[in-house]
Amino acid sequence: MPEINIDDNVDLAQQIRFVSHEIRNHLSVCDMYSQIIKKHLENDGYSNPSVSNALDCIQKSFQIIGMNVNDLKSLNPDNKVVVDFKMCVLRAFELSKAYVEDKDIEFELFVKNTSSIFIDENRFISCVVNIIKNAIEAIEVRGKISVLGEVKSDFAVLKIANNGKQIPLEKQGKIFECGYTSKQRGSGFGLNICKKYLNSQGADLELVKSTKSETVFKIAIPINMD
Ligand SMILES: Nc1ncnc2c1ncn2[C@@H]1O[C@H](COP(=O)(O)OP(=O)(O)O)[C@@H](O)[C@H]1O
Ligand SMILES: [Mg+2]
């Protein structure tokens, strides 16, 4: 194992700054050009909900990547704002469909009612995307994913269910551990990061159940604004 000294760390820090700077530059280019495309389409009177949705998803993804790049530099404090629960869920739902590839997945989305929540919008969306992406990955070829939202007295609750493969009983206690993955090309970071972030907001993420017929995750966000 190579010896680690302070100089190595300085080089690593320098490298992180350099790479983040380059990513940011090119993100700005992509962001700017996607805005230009949107403007041109509007000016030309071209209206296609699927294209506008795709452009909105691209722009939201740029913001999320930008936030993560800032995290690399530890510059990014929580950016909590008052946002609408349902709007965040809709955005996350659209973003996650990018992971479907050639599977045959029926998506159901139902948000019964809504409320303002005080949270970092991009981080929250990124958590929901992580969970829906896992649900997509759990379905081998064909299946169904349901995303159900409801505001109860003190919490906005989001349940994400799929009928893909079951999480074995003996693994159910491990899935939130950093680095636990059952996938060949997984990282095992997704659920760990989501839970840490949500817990830091007084919110919670839990596995409600995973049986042969259904796996359900639940997020509960306090809506008490004090
Ligand atoms: N909806 C799900 N259905 C089945 N297994 C799941 C689901 N969500 C998470 N898991 C299990 O939890 C593990 C950890 O998930 P995650 O932290 O997102 O890491 P990764 O997706 O990189 O494996 C997955 O590898 C999988 O075994
Ligand atoms: Mg994952």
mmCIF file of C-alpha atoms and ligand atoms in Angstrom:
data_model
loop_
_atom_site.group_PDB
_atom_site.id
_atom_site.type_symbol
_atom_site.label_atom_id
_atom_site.label_comp_id
_atom_site.label_asym_id
_atom_site.label_seq_id
_atom_site.Cartn_x
_atom_site.Cartn_y
_atom_site.Cartn_z
ATOM 1 C CA MET A 1 0.000 0.000 0.000
ATOM 2 C CA PRO A 2 1.500 3.401 -0.932
ATOM 3 C CA GLU A 3 2.373 5.781 1.877
ATOM 4 C CA ILE A 4 -0.031 8.679 2.206
ATOM 5 C CA ASN A 5 1.499 12.022 3.071
ATOM 6 C CA ILE A 6 0.221 15.570 3.194
ATOM 7 C CA ASP A 7 1.506 16.317 -0.293
ATOM 8 C CA ASP A 8 -0.636 13.544 -1.760
ATOM 9 C CA ASN A 9 -3.660 15.156 -0.128
ATOM 10 C CA VAL A 10 -2.794 18.539 -1.504
ATOM 11 C CA ASP A 11 -2.537 17.018 -4.974
ATOM 12 C CA LEU A 12 -5.885 15.318 -4.547
ATOM 13 C CA ALA A 13 -7.525 18.571 -3.428
ATOM 14 C CA GLN A 14 -6.008 20.349 -6.398
ATOM 15 C CA GLN A 15 -7.203 17.610 -8.722
ATOM 16 C CA ILE A 16 -10.749 17.835 -7.331
ATOM 17 C CA ARG A 17 -10.791 21.606 -7.874
ATOM 18 C CA PHE A 18 -9.498 21.185 -11.411
ATOM 19 C CA VAL A 19 -11.979 18.467 -12.387
ATOM 20 C CA SER A 20 -14.938 20.307 -10.784
ATOM 21 C CA HIS A 21 -13.977 23.454 -12.630
ATOM 22 C CA GLU A 22 -13.940 21.630 -15.961
ATOM 23 C CA ILE A 23 -17.244 19.845 -15.289
ATOM 24 C CA ARG A 24 -18.851 23.164 -14.324
ATOM 25 C CA ASN A 25 -17.643 24.841 -17.507
ATOM 26 C CA HIS A 26 -19.178 22.212 -19.705
ATOM 27 C CA LEU A 27 -22.346 22.001 -17.660
ATOM 28 C CA SER A 28 -22.846 25.709 -18.290
ATOM 29 C CA VAL A 29 -22.466 25.112 -22.021
ATOM 30 C CA CYS A 30 -25.058 22.304 -21.970
ATOM 31 C CA ASP A 31 -27.373 24.376 -19.804
ATOM 32 C CA MET A 32 -27.122 27.425 -22.016
ATOM 33 C CA TYR A 33 -27.714 25.486 -25.223
ATOM 34 C CA SER A 34 -30.688 23.613 -23.809
ATOM 35 C CA GLN A 35 -32.210 26.996 -22.888
ATOM 36 C CA ILE A 36 -31.542 28.241 -26.408
ATOM 37 C CA ILE A 37 -33.263 25.166 -27.897
ATOM 38 C CA LYS A 38 -36.248 25.778 -25.632
ATOM 39 C CA LYS A 39 -36.476 29.440 -26.687
ATOM 40 C CA HIS A 40 -36.247 28.578 -30.399
ATOM 41 C CA LEU A 41 -38.974 25.966 -30.091
ATOM 42 C CA GLU A 42 -41.208 28.456 -28.257
ATOM 43 C CA ASN A 43 -40.530 31.191 -30.827
ATOM 44 C CA ASP A 44 -41.281 28.803 -33.689
ATOM 45 C CA GLY A 45 -44.570 27.886 -32.023
ATOM 46 C CA TYR A 46 -43.477 24.256 -31.710
ATOM 47 C CA SER A 47 -45.327 22.713 -28.839
ATOM 48 C CA ASN A 48 -44.689 19.137 -27.822
ATOM 49 C CA PRO A 49 -45.146 18.216 -24.149
ATOM 50 C CA SER A 50 -42.721 15.340 -24.431
ATOM 51 C CA VAL A 51 -39.949 17.572 -25.797
ATOM 52 C CA SER A 52 -40.553 20.284 -23.165
ATOM 53 C CA ASN A 53 -40.557 17.648 -20.458
ATOM 54 C CA ALA A 54 -37.255 16.271 -21.765
ATOM 55 C CA LEU A 55 -35.696 19.752 -21.768
ATOM 56 C CA ASP A 56 -36.969 20.452 -18.238
ATOM 57 C CA CYS A 57 -35.495 17.138 -17.071
ATOM 58 C CA ILE A 58 -32.163 17.968 -18.702
ATOM 59 C CA GLN A 59 -32.070 21.340 -16.957
ATOM 60 C CA LYS A 60 -32.984 19.852 -13.588
ATOM 61 C CA SER A 61 -30.243 17.263 -14.037
ATOM 62 C CA PHE A 62 -27.713 20.026 -14.736
ATOM 63 C CA GLN A 63 -28.682 21.671 -11.463
ATOM 64 C CA ILE A 64 -28.299 18.390 -9.582
ATOM 65 C CA ILE A 65 -24.898 17.669 -11.155
ATOM 66 C CA GLY A 66 -23.830 21.231 -10.305
ATOM 67 C CA MET A 67 -24.852 20.673 -6.686
ATOM 68 C CA ASN A 68 -22.870 17.428 -6.555
ATOM 69 C CA VAL A 69 -19.802 19.054 -8.065
ATOM 70 C CA ASN A 70 -20.009 21.709 -5.361
ATOM 71 C CA ASP A 71 -20.207 18.925 -2.781
ATOM 72 C CA LEU A 72 -16.818 17.734 -4.009
ATOM 73 C CA LYS A 73 -15.403 21.057 -2.954
ATOM 74 C CA SER A 74 -17.384 20.994 0.296
ATOM 75 C CA LEU A 75 -18.748 24.377 -0.639
ATOM 76 C CA ASN A 76 -22.340 23.480 -0.693
ATOM 77 C CA PRO A 77 -24.422 24.252 2.336
ATOM 78 C CA ASP A 78 -27.953 22.972 2.381
ATOM 79 C CA ASN A 79 -30.028 25.102 0.127
ATOM 80 C CA LYS A 80 -33.356 24.770 1.888
ATOM 81 C CA VAL A 81 -36.315 26.536 0.396
ATOM 82 C CA VAL A 82 -40.055 26.260 0.593
ATOM 83 C CA VAL A 83 -41.137 24.007 -2.263
ATOM 84 C CA ASP A 84 -44.279 22.214 -3.239
ATOM 85 C CA PHE A 85 -44.206 18.513 -2.358
ATOM 86 C CA LYS A 86 -46.202 17.426 -5.413
ATOM 87 C CA MET A 87 -44.100 19.472 -7.862
ATOM 88 C CA CYS A 88 -40.891 17.853 -6.545
ATOM 89 C CA VAL A 89 -42.397 14.375 -6.832
ATOM 90 C CA LEU A 90 -43.572 15.023 -10.406
ATOM 91 C CA ARG A 91 -40.149 16.283 -11.417
ATOM 92 C CA ALA A 92 -38.361 13.296 -9.831
ATOM 93 C CA PHE A 93 -40.815 10.914 -11.486
ATOM 94 C CA GLU A 94 -40.059 12.336 -14.934
ATOM 95 C CA LEU A 95 -36.296 12.346 -14.321
ATOM 96 C CA SER A 96 -36.201 8.715 -13.268
ATOM 97 C CA LYS A 97 -37.901 7.452 -16.415
ATOM 98 C CA ALA A 98 -34.569 8.029 -18.164
ATOM 99 C CA TYR A 99 -33.372 4.776 -16.542
ATOM 100 C CA VAL A 100 -36.030 2.495 -18.015
ATOM 101 C CA GLU A 101 -34.014 1.570 -21.127
ATOM 102 C CA ASP A 102 -35.730 -1.312 -22.939
ATOM 103 C CA LYS A 103 -37.743 -2.699 -20.008
ATOM 104 C CA ASP A 104 -41.501 -2.852 -20.155
ATOM 105 C CA ILE A 105 -42.514 -0.943 -17.051
ATOM 106 C CA GLU A 106 -45.941 0.409 -16.232
ATOM 107 C CA PHE A 107 -45.653 3.581 -14.158
ATOM 108 C CA GLU A 108 -48.349 4.832 -11.847
ATOM 109 C CA LEU A 109 -48.173 8.233 -10.172
ATOM 110 C CA PHE A 110 -50.765 9.520 -7.762
ATOM 111 C CA VAL A 111 -50.229 12.437 -5.428
ATOM 112 C CA LYS A 112 -53.415 12.762 -3.430
ATOM 113 C CA ASN A 113 -52.845 16.247 -2.039
ATOM 114 C CA THR A 114 -49.936 18.585 -1.501
ATOM 115 C CA SER A 115 -48.266 20.957 0.895
ATOM 116 C CA SER A 116 -45.226 23.191 1.122
ATOM 117 C CA ILE A 117 -42.141 21.450 2.443
ATOM 118 C CA PHE A 118 -38.939 23.114 3.608
ATOM 119 C CA ILE A 119 -36.105 21.196 2.041
ATOM 120 C CA ASP A 120 -33.252 21.402 -0.451
ATOM 121 C CA GLU A 121 -35.286 20.774 -3.591
ATOM 122 C CA ASN A 122 -32.477 19.290 -5.680
ATOM 123 C CA ARG A 123 -31.332 16.949 -2.933
ATOM 124 C CA PHE A 124 -34.852 15.775 -2.262
ATOM 125 C CA ILE A 125 -35.480 15.156 -5.952
ATOM 126 C CA SER A 126 -32.196 13.327 -6.192
ATOM 127 C CA CYS A 127 -33.243 11.018 -3.295
ATOM 128 C CA VAL A 128 -36.536 10.165 -4.974
ATOM 129 C CA VAL A 129 -34.753 9.528 -8.278
ATOM 130 C CA ASN A 130 -32.338 7.153 -6.518
ATOM 131 C CA ILE A 131 -35.214 5.139 -5.072
ATOM 132 C CA ILE A 132 -37.177 4.959 -8.331
ATOM 133 C CA LYS A 133 -33.980 4.008 -10.177
ATOM 134 C CA ASN A 134 -33.490 1.121 -7.736
ATOM 135 C CA ALA A 135 -37.104 0.096 -8.364
ATOM 136 C CA ILE A 136 -36.468 0.079 -12.119
ATOM 137 C CA GLU A 137 -33.286 -1.953 -11.642
ATOM 138 C CA ALA A 138 -35.166 -4.488 -9.500
ATOM 139 C CA ILE A 139 -37.488 -5.264 -12.421
ATOM 140 C CA GLU A 140 -35.873 -7.670 -14.819
ATOM 141 C CA VAL A 141 -38.005 -7.295 -17.932
ATOM 142 C CA ARG A 142 -41.595 -6.386 -17.154
ATOM 143 C CA GLY A 143 -43.230 -4.891 -14.094
ATOM 144 C CA LYS A 144 -44.974 -2.027 -12.398
ATOM 145 C CA ILE A 145 -43.795 0.915 -10.311
ATOM 146 C CA SER A 146 -46.198 2.977 -8.226
ATOM 147 C CA VAL A 147 -45.339 6.323 -6.723
ATOM 148 C CA LEU A 148 -47.966 7.433 -4.250
ATOM 149 C CA GLY A 149 -47.856 10.700 -2.349
ATOM 150 C CA GLU A 150 -50.053 11.975 0.419
ATOM 151 C CA VAL A 151 -49.878 14.779 2.932
ATOM 152 C CA LYS A 152 -51.077 13.720 6.344
ATOM 153 C CA SER A 153 -51.331 15.931 9.412
ATOM 154 C CA ASP A 154 -47.609 16.340 10.179
ATOM 155 C CA PHE A 155 -45.867 14.590 7.315
ATOM 156 C CA ALA A 156 -45.727 14.469 3.553
ATOM 157 C CA VAL A 157 -45.460 10.779 2.789
ATOM 158 C CA LEU A 158 -44.185 9.238 -0.410
ATOM 159 C CA LYS A 159 -44.379 5.506 -1.092
ATOM 160 C CA ILE A 160 -42.461 3.968 -3.950
ATOM 161 C CA ALA A 161 -43.433 0.407 -4.779
ATOM 162 C CA ASN A 162 -42.358 -2.093 -7.400
ATOM 163 C CA ASN A 163 -43.053 -5.727 -8.154
ATOM 164 C CA GLY A 164 -39.493 -6.687 -9.061
ATOM 165 C CA LYS A 165 -37.244 -9.132 -7.312
ATOM 166 C CA GLN A 166 -37.436 -9.388 -3.560
ATOM 167 C CA ILE A 167 -34.703 -8.175 -1.213
ATOM 168 C CA PRO A 168 -33.777 -11.349 0.693
ATOM 169 C CA LEU A 169 -34.865 -11.180 4.324
ATOM 170 C CA GLU A 170 -31.294 -11.480 5.629
ATOM 171 C CA LYS A 171 -30.191 -8.522 3.445
ATOM 172 C CA GLN A 172 -33.018 -6.178 4.370
ATOM 173 C CA GLY A 173 -31.107 -4.807 7.360
ATOM 174 C CA LYS A 174 -28.045 -4.079 5.218
ATOM 175 C CA ILE A 175 -29.384 -2.081 2.295
ATOM 176 C CA PHE A 176 -28.813 1.321 3.957
ATOM 177 C CA GLU A 177 -25.175 0.542 4.773
ATOM 178 C CA CYS A 178 -22.628 2.529 2.804
ATOM 179 C CA GLY A 179 -21.218 0.309 0.055
ATOM 180 C CA TYR A 180 -23.766 -2.498 0.295
ATOM 181 C CA THR A 181 -24.788 -3.542 -3.209
ATOM 182 C CA SER A 182 -26.088 -6.716 -4.805
ATOM 183 C CA LYS A 183 -25.448 -5.393 -8.318
ATOM 184 C CA GLN A 184 -22.503 -6.201 -10.492
ATOM 185 C CA ARG A 185 -21.971 -2.568 -11.320
ATOM 186 C CA GLY A 186 -23.563 -0.997 -8.245
ATOM 187 C CA SER A 187 -21.863 1.352 -5.789
ATOM 188 C CA GLY A 188 -24.043 0.808 -2.741
ATOM 189 C CA PHE A 189 -24.051 4.565 -2.039
ATOM 190 C CA GLY A 190 -27.566 5.528 -3.156
ATOM 191 C CA LEU A 191 -29.727 4.497 -0.216
ATOM 192 C CA ASN A 192 -27.042 5.410 2.305
ATOM 193 C CA ILE A 193 -26.781 8.964 0.960
ATOM 194 C CA CYS A 194 -30.577 9.344 0.725
ATOM 195 C CA LYS A 195 -31.143 8.183 4.284
ATOM 196 C CA LYS A 196 -28.365 10.372 5.681
ATOM 197 C CA TYR A 197 -29.663 13.427 3.887
ATOM 198 C CA LEU A 198 -33.318 12.847 4.786
ATOM 199 C CA ASN A 199 -32.479 12.110 8.420
ATOM 200 C CA SER A 200 -30.470 15.338 8.585
ATOM 201 C CA GLN A 201 -33.718 17.115 7.603
ATOM 202 C CA GLY A 202 -35.774 15.406 10.303
ATOM 203 C CA ALA A 203 -37.262 13.243 7.553
ATOM 204 C CA ASP A 204 -37.090 9.490 7.278
ATOM 205 C CA LEU A 205 -36.566 6.810 4.690
ATOM 206 C CA GLU A 206 -37.463 3.219 5.383
ATOM 207 C CA LEU A 207 -38.054 -0.064 3.692
ATOM 208 C CA VAL A 208 -41.678 -0.845 4.490
ATOM 209 C CA LYS A 209 -41.585 -4.357 3.083
ATOM 210 C CA SER A 210 -40.005 -6.545 0.462
ATOM 211 C CA THR A 211 -41.870 -9.699 -0.419
ATOM 212 C CA LYS A 212 -42.055 -11.859 -3.529
ATOM 213 C CA SER A 213 -44.888 -9.715 -4.832
ATOM 214 C CA GLU A 214 -43.861 -6.203 -3.771
ATOM 215 C CA THR A 215 -41.075 -3.984 -2.439
ATOM 216 C CA VAL A 216 -42.093 -0.684 -0.870
ATOM 217 C CA PHE A 217 -39.950 2.224 0.327
ATOM 218 C CA LYS A 218 -41.402 5.133 2.259
ATOM 219 C CA ILE A 219 -40.169 8.699 2.724
ATOM 220 C CA ALA A 220 -41.786 10.852 5.400
ATOM 221 C CA ILE A 221 -40.985 14.579 5.505
ATOM 222 C CA PRO A 222 -42.177 16.719 8.375
ATOM 223 C CA ILE A 223 -44.321 19.624 7.206
ATOM 224 C CA ASN A 224 -44.112 21.548 10.415
ATOM 225 C CA MET A 225 -42.467 24.794 9.276
ATOM 226 C CA ASP A 226 -41.258 26.035 12.733
HETATM 227 N N1 LIG B 1 -36.487 -1.477 -4.980
HETATM 228 C C1 LIG B 1 -35.558 -2.390 -4.703
HETATM 229 N N2 LIG B 1 -35.794 -3.690 -4.973
HETATM 230 C C2 LIG B 1 -34.886 -4.646 -4.707
HETATM 231 N N3 LIG B 1 -33.692 -4.385 -4.135
HETATM 232 C C3 LIG B 1 -33.387 -3.111 -3.833
HETATM 233 C C4 LIG B 1 -34.301 -2.046 -4.093
HETATM 234 N N4 LIG B 1 -33.746 -0.891 -3.675
HETATM 235 C C5 LIG B 1 -32.542 -1.217 -3.165
HETATM 236 N N5 LIG B 1 -32.320 -2.544 -3.255
HETATM 237 C C6 LIG B 1 -31.140 -3.260 -2.762
HETATM 238 O O1 LIG B 1 -30.354 -2.368 -1.998
HETATM 239 C C7 LIG B 1 -29.027 -2.300 -2.513
HETATM 240 C C8 LIG B 1 -28.423 -0.955 -2.250
HETATM 241 O O2 LIG B 1 -29.038 0.044 -3.059
HETATM 242 P P1 LIG B 1 -28.243 1.379 -3.357
HETATM 243 O O3 LIG B 1 -27.730 1.936 -2.071
HETATM 244 O O4 LIG B 1 -29.100 2.263 -4.183
HETATM 245 O O5 LIG B 1 -26.961 0.896 -4.163
HETATM 246 P P2 LIG B 1 -26.842 0.304 -5.653
HETATM 247 O O6 LIG B 1 -28.082 0.671 -6.395
HETATM 248 O O7 LIG B 1 -25.612 0.940 -6.203
HETATM 249 O O8 LIG B 1 -26.679 -1.184 -5.476
HETATM 250 C C9 LIG B 1 -29.168 -2.702 -3.971
HETATM 251 O O9 LIG B 1 -27.971 -3.218 -4.508
HETATM 252 C C10 LIG B 1 -30.264 -3.766 -3.899
HETATM 253 O O10 LIG B 1 -29.721 -4.995 -3.482
HETATM 254 MG MG MG B 2 -29.063 2.561 -6.339
#
